[in-house]
């Protein structure tokens, strides 16, 4: 199959090229290639997008999402590979759940699904999970996402064990004693709404601790969903002195501020919370200067009933797979923060590098994982169009640029936009 006449996003530039796919591999890049294929005039080809932080909810919370609906949302959003967090029921803390997720994802057969194992048994923060066994079964990282490991000694041990198995710890940074029931950022809008706030330090203290552990132990660590200006600064300084720290943020942290909570729309409730303009600007700068390596969705689908309650009682999270690319392209590339190759790195090559996954680049002999988009198409986000079971988005009605037309995994078209 030939992908013809597309603007191809390569490592350091965009080139008009044809791409020949053979046996699931990129076999040739050139001009005027002959053979059957897809005419992509006016379209742009990215290396298959990789989301290293999603919640698929299966097993246990299939009312919110399952591996089939989450995979469908992923390919519709342009993702060829996704990594799923372990806060399932049962928790993904053993090889049986890891194997289950892999076999179910294979049956579904849309995108590549890479399970992330828990750090502790049951995510209870007491005993380390069976990290080696999970790695052998196919886990690509460990994380306690949804919370932090409160006990620092246990976390240090987790980092050492993980490193022995060639896995990274992905750290959700939250000091529970400081959050203390807070549901939004503490500031003007928490006062205005009367909603209980939590301060930046609740996130920053844990970012600082993970950096301290990584530095002391000379081990790598990855910081999840950075939301504070001060967290960006901690990571920037740590990188400057050689600490092996990488970090991610999400579209909602560089697009929205806590002004959005004034609506009391529970779709704005997310953990960590939406912060202030100075945080949003610092996150843009962190993406620009390389402090923040990856853009992830933290796709956190919830059932309507989990959100259709008072703000204090609503579940935390945003359904992000179907809006991430367009929000990122609109905010970052149209906004002049990143070039197209830089955006491709944040959404594909860097997540692959952090986790040691295949993919991330359009190059000869690489797997033919490709995302083909129309960058000029403007569309309006409508959660009723989501194929994810989670319709929970604070972006309903927002106009964005960049529409996914085809998602190709190992040379097979797994998503193709239906023309109205
Ligand atoms: O908003 C969030 N939702 N943050 C998390 O850390 C967990 C996630 C979820 O699982 O719903
Ligand atoms: Zn988290
Ligand atoms: Zn998460």
Short mmCIF file of N, CA and C and ligand atoms in Angstrom, two decimals, residues 53 55 145-147 172 224-225 271-272 298, ligand 2:
data_model
loop_
_atom_site.label_atom_id
_atom_site.label_comp_id
_atom_site.label_asym_id
_atom_site.label_seq_id
_atom_site.Cartn_x
_atom_site.Cartn_y
_atom_site.Cartn_z
N UNK A 53 -0.44 7.33 28.88
CA UNK A 53 -1.20 7.45 30.13
C UNK A 53 -2.70 7.49 29.85
N UNK A 55 -6.64 5.46 31.01
CA UNK A 55 -7.39 4.55 31.88
C UNK A 55 -8.42 3.83 31.02
N UNK A 145 -0.79 5.19 39.76
CA UNK A 145 -1.62 6.32 39.33
C UNK A 145 -3.00 6.35 39.99
N UNK A 146 -3.38 7.58 40.34
CA UNK A 146 -4.58 7.80 41.15
C UNK A 146 -4.16 8.27 42.53
N UNK A 147 -2.94 7.87 42.92
CA UNK A 147 -2.37 8.30 44.21
C UNK A 147 -0.85 8.18 44.15
N UNK A 172 2.39 9.51 39.87
CA UNK A 172 1.29 10.43 40.16
C UNK A 172 1.68 11.13 41.45
N UNK A 224 4.14 12.17 36.23
CA UNK A 224 2.87 12.20 35.50
C UNK A 224 2.22 13.58 35.56
N UNK A 225 1.42 13.86 34.56
CA UNK A 225 0.50 15.01 34.48
C UNK A 225 0.87 16.22 35.34
N UNK A 271 -7.83 15.47 38.51
CA UNK A 271 -6.77 15.39 39.51
C UNK A 271 -5.43 15.12 38.82
N UNK A 272 -4.40 15.97 38.97
CA UNK A 272 -4.42 17.23 39.70
C UNK A 272 -5.40 18.24 39.08
N UNK A 298 -4.17 11.33 29.96
CA UNK A 298 -4.76 10.90 31.23
C UNK A 298 -6.25 10.62 31.00
ZN1 LIG B 2 -2.75 10.46 38.04
#
